[in-house]
Amino acid sequence: MDTILLDKPLDNECYLHRQEQFESKVRSYPRKLPFAIQSAKGAWITDVEGNEYIDCLSGAGTLALGHNHPVVIESIKALLDSNLPMHTLDITTPLKDKFSEFMYKLLATNSDEYCLQFCGPTGADAVEAAIKLAKQVTGRSGVVSFSGGYHGMTHGALAVTGNLAPKQGIEGLMSSVQFLPYPNMYRCAFGLPFEQSIHAHMSYFENFLKDVESGVVKPAAVILEVIQGEGGVNPAPIEWLKHVRRVTKELGIMLIIDEVQTGFCRTGRWFAYQYADIDPDMIVMSKAIGGGLPLAVLGIKKQYDVWQAGNHSGTFRGNQLAMATGLATLNYLKDNNVADYVLEIGAWFMSQLKIRQQRYQKMGQVRGRGLMIGIEIINPSLPKQNDGSYPADSDVAAKIQQACFKHGLVIEKGGRGGTVLRLLPPLNITKDELQQVLQRLDMALEDNQ
């Protein structure tokens, strides 16, 4: 097949045709967001045709400060001018030392100290490392995960991910993985009202692990997200999180908290687990930690750091450029009290969305924390289900996402069947910009009344 020539300026359609020619069918975002990006700054994206969009995807939460923030760009320029090697495996440098000190102090508590493991540059590799280490520490092989959870696409991470679609046709995934229902304040797995639902989940979790006839051998680890992202922006109840920590600690089961999407002020705290005041045994971190560049770090309680040299390694765990952009981002978050800002602006934004929920019947629930927000789309013309909620509507959710795109707003979908609209704007987005997000969302919802 002849390549489409670049002898004249191309529009979005031409670039998408070229992408289809060059790339695998595995590509996903261009199918939902059919444009080619020319430039981006802050919360704004401009495509090759000059159309502007407000970005409420932020690289799936990677761009904490939006596109091309000055402190990030300056950190890149400074590193390139310094003759610091771009890649050092796990050999230290003055830059890595500063980054490590920041993270070491950030994770420390009154009772625990965490050491840092630099993994391959994705959250999935850090999940793999956490699972392997939990097995070494405990001498056991099983892992408990939760329905709706997402932990990555590598073999081990996929095994503990709830979504069945990417597992189709893949043999030999990690065995001894058990899934339990994750609390959902809108759709209880047990068909119960929310308050009863929390205690049902707590009781089920404890009995599942303690019952000698449950058929499940004590696992090495429990892995969970404090707020499920891909699973539909489901925040875990604080009471349930505390219970999970108490039971796992009592039984000597490692608790792995996946903060890949929730970490670094996204929810209004540095880490989402801090809302429950619990102490994970391991903390998985990626996305925003690299300031927009690939970086993944595993925080490990020091008493569980039983690795031998080289037990889990990766060529690109020494990405100096990502440490530069990451450190610049982390310092900005700290120096500008961004967590407090996210808490305040996120509460305002959520309140505005809930006002719209009264106006648009297809908005079943608005949920989340900080600037990690989900809107579940329902079909109110159908009978209610046993738990009192209306059935979700994936077709309308997809239409609303496309209408948002048409009106210049980039959002994602998630949850069962893609029924939840997900908003992950930059953490420094302004109130005026969020007003524009609301206006464009209003137009998309009006299009689908």
mmCIF file of C-alpha atoms in Angstrom, residues 45-287:
data_model
loop_
_atom_site.group_PDB
_atom_site.id
_atom_site.type_symbol
_atom_site.label_atom_id
_atom_site.label_comp_id
_atom_site.label_asym_id
_atom_site.label_seq_id
_atom_site.Cartn_x
_atom_site.Cartn_y
_atom_site.Cartn_z
ATOM 1 C CA ILE A 45 -5.182 21.118 23.277
ATOM 2 C CA THR A 46 -5.094 22.385 19.676
ATOM 3 C CA ASP A 47 -5.519 19.907 16.830
ATOM 4 C CA VAL A 48 -3.938 20.119 13.358
ATOM 5 C CA GLU A 49 -6.997 21.959 12.036
ATOM 6 C CA GLY A 50 -6.771 24.666 14.707
ATOM 7 C CA ASN A 51 -9.681 23.435 16.834
ATOM 8 C CA GLU A 52 -9.254 23.933 20.588
ATOM 9 C CA TYR A 53 -10.284 21.518 23.329
ATOM 10 C CA ILE A 54 -10.253 21.562 27.120
ATOM 11 C CA ASP A 55 -8.371 18.482 28.253
ATOM 12 C CA CYS A 56 -10.086 16.632 31.097
ATOM 13 C CA LEU A 57 -8.136 13.453 30.416
ATOM 14 C CA SER A 58 -4.626 14.776 31.175
ATOM 15 C CA GLY A 59 -2.853 11.758 29.772
ATOM 16 C CA ALA A 60 -5.025 9.478 31.959
ATOM 17 C CA GLY A 61 -3.927 11.501 34.979
ATOM 18 C CA THR A 62 -0.248 11.680 34.071
ATOM 19 C CA LEU A 63 -0.145 15.446 33.491
ATOM 20 C CA ALA A 64 -0.729 16.781 36.996
ATOM 21 C CA LEU A 65 0.133 20.334 35.901
ATOM 22 C CA GLY A 66 -1.338 20.068 32.430
ATOM 23 C CA HIS A 67 0.599 20.252 29.187
ATOM 24 C CA ASN A 68 4.030 21.871 29.021
ATOM 25 C CA HIS A 69 3.997 23.623 32.373
ATOM 26 C CA PRO A 70 6.910 26.099 32.644
ATOM 27 C CA VAL A 71 8.526 24.351 35.647
ATOM 28 C CA VAL A 72 8.486 21.056 33.746
ATOM 29 C CA ILE A 73 9.932 22.573 30.572
ATOM 30 C CA GLU A 74 12.639 24.401 32.536
ATOM 31 C CA SER A 75 13.632 21.188 34.325
ATOM 32 C CA ILE A 76 14.096 19.470 30.965
ATOM 33 C CA LYS A 77 16.201 22.324 29.594
ATOM 34 C CA ALA A 78 18.335 22.435 32.736
ATOM 35 C CA LEU A 79 19.068 18.718 32.576
ATOM 36 C CA LEU A 80 19.914 18.811 28.875
ATOM 37 C CA ASP A 81 22.337 21.696 29.517
ATOM 38 C CA SER A 82 24.006 19.977 32.483
ATOM 39 C CA ASN A 83 25.652 17.012 30.734
ATOM 40 C CA LEU A 84 23.998 14.713 33.274
ATOM 41 C CA PRO A 85 23.618 11.285 31.676
ATOM 42 C CA MET A 86 20.085 10.605 30.467
ATOM 43 C CA HIS A 87 20.200 6.994 31.554
ATOM 44 C CA THR A 88 22.052 5.432 34.485
ATOM 45 C CA LEU A 89 20.290 2.093 35.159
ATOM 46 C CA ASP A 90 20.043 2.175 38.973
ATOM 47 C CA ILE A 91 23.316 4.037 39.546
ATOM 48 C CA THR A 92 22.656 7.155 41.582
ATOM 49 C CA THR A 93 23.181 10.771 40.537
ATOM 50 C CA PRO A 94 22.761 14.071 42.403
ATOM 51 C CA LEU A 95 19.380 14.462 40.674
ATOM 52 C CA LYS A 96 18.220 10.985 41.636
ATOM 53 C CA ASP A 97 19.388 11.642 45.198
ATOM 54 C CA LYS A 98 17.200 14.763 45.438
ATOM 55 C CA PHE A 99 14.217 12.957 43.952
ATOM 56 C CA SER A 100 14.682 10.011 46.323
ATOM 57 C CA GLU A 101 14.980 12.278 49.367
ATOM 58 C CA PHE A 102 11.722 14.021 48.470
ATOM 59 C CA MET A 103 9.888 10.711 48.064
ATOM 60 C CA TYR A 104 11.470 9.175 51.176
ATOM 61 C CA LYS A 105 10.292 12.072 53.345
ATOM 62 C CA LEU A 106 6.876 12.123 51.665
ATOM 63 C CA LEU A 107 6.172 8.468 52.467
ATOM 64 C CA ALA A 108 7.565 8.452 56.003
ATOM 65 C CA THR A 109 5.087 8.264 58.893
ATOM 66 C CA ASN A 110 5.492 8.337 62.657
ATOM 67 C CA SER A 111 5.670 4.565 62.816
ATOM 68 C CA ASP A 112 6.991 3.403 59.443
ATOM 69 C CA GLU A 113 9.700 4.158 56.948
ATOM 70 C CA TYR A 114 9.448 3.162 53.314
ATOM 71 C CA CYS A 115 12.314 2.464 50.969
ATOM 72 C CA LEU A 116 11.998 3.113 47.250
ATOM 73 C CA GLN A 117 12.258 0.625 44.424
ATOM 74 C CA PHE A 118 12.658 2.165 40.976
ATOM 75 C CA CYS A 119 10.872 -0.114 38.537
ATOM 76 C CA GLY A 120 10.467 -0.240 34.792
ATOM 77 C CA PRO A 121 8.731 2.931 33.616
ATOM 78 C CA THR A 122 5.115 1.780 33.944
ATOM 79 C CA GLY A 123 2.743 1.241 36.829
ATOM 80 C CA ALA A 124 2.184 -2.310 35.621
ATOM 81 C CA ASP A 125 5.837 -3.200 36.239
ATOM 82 C CA ALA A 126 5.630 -1.776 39.758
ATOM 83 C CA VAL A 127 2.551 -3.958 40.344
ATOM 84 C CA GLU A 128 4.510 -6.974 39.112
ATOM 85 C CA ALA A 129 7.316 -6.135 41.537
ATOM 86 C CA ALA A 130 4.884 -5.741 44.435
ATOM 87 C CA ILE A 131 3.260 -9.117 43.776
ATOM 88 C CA LYS A 132 6.624 -10.869 43.479
ATOM 89 C CA LEU A 133 7.913 -9.294 46.674
ATOM 90 C CA ALA A 134 4.744 -10.188 48.604
ATOM 91 C CA LYS A 135 5.250 -13.811 47.606
ATOM 92 C CA GLN A 136 8.867 -13.721 48.775
ATOM 93 C CA VAL A 137 8.003 -12.095 52.099
ATOM 94 C CA THR A 138 5.157 -14.453 52.977
ATOM 95 C CA GLY A 139 6.168 -17.656 51.228
ATOM 96 C CA ARG A 140 2.626 -17.817 49.833
ATOM 97 C CA SER A 141 1.420 -17.451 46.242
ATOM 98 C CA GLY A 142 -2.190 -16.261 46.230
ATOM 99 C CA VAL A 143 -3.436 -12.724 45.669
ATOM 100 C CA VAL A 144 -6.850 -11.256 46.454
ATOM 101 C CA SER A 145 -8.078 -8.493 44.170
ATOM 102 C CA PHE A 146 -11.434 -6.823 43.575
ATOM 103 C CA SER A 147 -14.063 -6.661 40.876
ATOM 104 C CA GLY A 148 -13.685 -3.490 38.854
ATOM 105 C CA GLY A 149 -10.019 -3.134 39.757
ATOM 106 C CA TYR A 150 -7.420 -2.164 37.175
ATOM 107 C CA HIS A 151 -3.701 -2.728 37.707
ATOM 108 C CA GLY A 152 -2.126 -2.922 34.255
ATOM 109 C CA MET A 153 -1.739 -5.020 31.130
ATOM 110 C CA THR A 154 1.327 -7.153 31.837
ATOM 111 C CA HIS A 155 0.683 -10.803 32.676
ATOM 112 C CA GLY A 156 0.667 -10.549 36.462
ATOM 113 C CA ALA A 157 -1.013 -7.140 36.585
ATOM 114 C CA LEU A 158 -3.669 -8.319 34.137
ATOM 115 C CA ALA A 159 -4.321 -11.375 36.292
ATOM 116 C CA VAL A 160 -5.337 -9.139 39.217
ATOM 117 C CA THR A 161 -7.390 -6.809 36.986
ATOM 118 C CA GLY A 162 -11.143 -7.269 37.063
ATOM 119 C CA ASN A 163 -11.995 -6.426 33.449
ATOM 120 C CA LEU A 164 -12.418 -9.643 31.458
ATOM 121 C CA ALA A 165 -12.197 -8.138 27.959
ATOM 122 C CA PRO A 166 -8.368 -7.843 27.734
ATOM 123 C CA LYS A 167 -8.019 -11.375 29.133
ATOM 124 C CA GLN A 168 -9.904 -13.000 26.267
ATOM 125 C CA GLY A 169 -7.810 -15.573 24.438
ATOM 126 C CA ILE A 170 -4.857 -15.255 26.816
ATOM 127 C CA GLU A 171 -3.820 -18.494 28.459
ATOM 128 C CA GLY A 172 -1.588 -18.979 31.477
ATOM 129 C CA LEU A 173 -2.393 -15.903 33.536
ATOM 130 C CA MET A 174 -1.133 -16.002 37.117
ATOM 131 C CA SER A 175 -3.072 -18.585 39.080
ATOM 132 C CA SER A 176 -4.325 -18.335 42.667
ATOM 133 C CA VAL A 177 -6.013 -14.969 42.156
ATOM 134 C CA GLN A 178 -9.347 -14.561 43.924
ATOM 135 C CA PHE A 179 -11.722 -11.650 43.280
ATOM 136 C CA LEU A 180 -14.020 -10.146 45.882
ATOM 137 C CA PRO A 181 -16.765 -7.541 45.359
ATOM 138 C CA TYR A 182 -15.607 -3.943 45.733
ATOM 139 C CA PRO A 183 -17.958 -1.591 47.587
ATOM 140 C CA ASN A 184 -19.982 0.579 45.229
ATOM 141 C CA MET A 185 -22.065 3.336 46.783
ATOM 142 C CA TYR A 186 -24.450 3.302 43.806
ATOM 143 C CA ARG A 187 -24.652 -0.361 42.776
ATOM 144 C CA CYS A 188 -24.187 -2.771 45.668
ATOM 145 C CA ALA A 189 -23.085 -6.268 44.646
ATOM 146 C CA PHE A 190 -25.382 -7.623 47.361
ATOM 147 C CA GLY A 191 -28.357 -5.499 46.299
ATOM 148 C CA LEU A 192 -28.357 -3.598 49.599
ATOM 149 C CA PRO A 193 -28.717 0.096 50.491
ATOM 150 C CA PHE A 194 -25.351 1.810 50.887
ATOM 151 C CA GLU A 195 -25.068 1.816 54.707
ATOM 152 C CA GLN A 196 -25.961 -1.876 54.909
ATOM 153 C CA SER A 197 -23.729 -2.541 51.930
ATOM 154 C CA ILE A 198 -20.561 -1.313 53.686
ATOM 155 C CA HIS A 199 -20.995 -3.716 56.581
ATOM 156 C CA ALA A 200 -21.888 -6.581 54.244
ATOM 157 C CA HIS A 201 -18.643 -6.032 52.330
ATOM 158 C CA MET A 202 -16.656 -5.828 55.561
ATOM 159 C CA SER A 203 -18.159 -9.032 56.904
ATOM 160 C CA TYR A 204 -17.744 -10.879 53.608
ATOM 161 C CA PHE A 205 -14.088 -9.863 53.285
ATOM 162 C CA GLU A 206 -13.202 -10.986 56.807
ATOM 163 C CA ASN A 207 -15.133 -14.250 56.641
ATOM 164 C CA PHE A 208 -13.668 -15.044 53.227
ATOM 165 C CA LEU A 209 -10.127 -14.870 54.608
ATOM 166 C CA LYS A 210 -10.784 -16.453 58.009
ATOM 167 C CA ASP A 211 -13.199 -19.265 57.125
ATOM 168 C CA VAL A 212 -11.216 -22.525 57.118
ATOM 169 C CA GLU A 213 -13.741 -23.966 54.657
ATOM 170 C CA SER A 214 -13.888 -21.029 52.255
ATOM 171 C CA GLY A 215 -11.824 -23.050 49.802
ATOM 172 C CA VAL A 216 -9.219 -20.295 49.620
ATOM 173 C CA VAL A 217 -5.699 -20.668 50.966
ATOM 174 C CA LYS A 218 -4.400 -17.625 52.848
ATOM 175 C CA PRO A 219 -2.998 -15.291 50.178
ATOM 176 C CA ALA A 220 0.315 -13.482 50.038
ATOM 177 C CA ALA A 221 -1.320 -10.133 49.361
ATOM 178 C CA VAL A 222 -4.439 -8.079 48.904
ATOM 179 C CA ILE A 223 -4.194 -5.449 46.169
ATOM 180 C CA LEU A 224 -6.659 -2.602 45.723
ATOM 181 C CA GLU A 225 -7.241 0.943 44.514
ATOM 182 C CA VAL A 226 -8.620 3.387 47.079
ATOM 183 C CA ILE A 227 -10.641 4.890 44.230
ATOM 184 C CA GLN A 228 -11.116 2.617 41.251
ATOM 185 C CA GLY A 229 -10.294 4.636 38.146
ATOM 186 C CA GLU A 230 -10.864 2.503 35.065
ATOM 187 C CA GLY A 231 -13.528 0.683 37.078
ATOM 188 C CA GLY A 232 -15.755 3.762 37.101
ATOM 189 C CA VAL A 233 -14.372 6.217 39.694
ATOM 190 C CA ASN A 234 -15.578 4.205 42.685
ATOM 191 C CA PRO A 235 -14.284 5.579 46.019
ATOM 192 C CA ALA A 236 -13.923 2.933 48.710
ATOM 193 C CA PRO A 237 -15.689 3.745 51.997
ATOM 194 C CA ILE A 238 -13.215 4.841 54.677
ATOM 195 C CA GLU A 239 -14.666 2.377 57.181
ATOM 196 C CA TRP A 240 -14.144 -0.498 54.747
ATOM 197 C CA LEU A 241 -10.530 0.504 54.034
ATOM 198 C CA LYS A 242 -9.727 0.585 57.740
ATOM 199 C CA HIS A 243 -11.303 -2.860 58.106
ATOM 200 C CA VAL A 244 -9.284 -4.292 55.211
ATOM 201 C CA ARG A 245 -6.071 -2.974 56.792
ATOM 202 C CA ARG A 246 -6.972 -4.376 60.224
ATOM 203 C CA VAL A 247 -7.813 -7.839 58.864
ATOM 204 C CA THR A 248 -4.780 -8.086 56.571
ATOM 205 C CA LYS A 249 -2.480 -7.003 59.387
ATOM 206 C CA GLU A 250 -4.060 -9.501 61.782
ATOM 207 C CA LEU A 251 -3.593 -12.354 59.293
ATOM 208 C CA GLY A 252 -0.113 -11.395 58.104
ATOM 209 C CA ILE A 253 -1.281 -10.617 54.565
ATOM 210 C CA MET A 254 0.541 -7.885 52.639
ATOM 211 C CA LEU A 255 -1.616 -4.898 51.685
ATOM 212 C CA ILE A 256 -0.649 -3.378 48.332
ATOM 213 C CA ILE A 257 -2.271 -0.023 47.561
ATOM 214 C CA ASP A 258 -2.255 0.976 43.893
ATOM 215 C CA GLU A 259 -1.915 4.782 43.794
ATOM 216 C CA VAL A 260 -0.938 4.963 40.121
ATOM 217 C CA GLN A 261 -3.884 7.186 39.212
ATOM 218 C CA THR A 262 -4.897 8.565 42.619
ATOM 219 C CA GLY A 263 -1.459 9.592 43.844
ATOM 220 C CA PHE A 264 0.150 13.031 44.039
ATOM 221 C CA CYS A 265 -2.737 15.298 45.022
ATOM 222 C CA ARG A 266 -5.256 14.026 42.470
ATOM 223 C CA THR A 267 -7.839 13.423 45.219
ATOM 224 C CA GLY A 268 -6.925 16.381 47.444
ATOM 225 C CA ARG A 269 -4.357 14.444 49.469
ATOM 226 C CA TRP A 270 -0.872 13.394 48.442
ATOM 227 C CA PHE A 271 -2.189 9.832 48.451
ATOM 228 C CA ALA A 272 -5.776 8.629 48.545
ATOM 229 C CA TYR A 273 -5.073 6.049 51.277
ATOM 230 C CA GLN A 274 -4.349 8.954 53.651
ATOM 231 C CA TYR A 275 -8.097 9.614 53.859
ATOM 232 C CA ALA A 276 -8.387 6.357 55.813
ATOM 233 C CA ASP A 277 -5.221 6.941 57.857
ATOM 234 C CA ILE A 278 -3.909 3.466 57.041
ATOM 235 C CA ASP A 279 -0.382 2.192 56.462
ATOM 236 C CA PRO A 280 -0.008 0.067 53.303
ATOM 237 C CA ASP A 281 2.800 -2.451 53.188
ATOM 238 C CA MET A 282 3.536 -1.403 49.618
ATOM 239 C CA ILE A 283 2.483 1.627 47.573
ATOM 240 C CA VAL A 284 2.471 1.494 43.768
ATOM 241 C CA MET A 285 3.198 4.862 42.122
ATOM 242 C CA SER A 286 3.441 6.012 38.515
ATOM 243 C CA LYS A 287 1.732 8.473 36.125
#
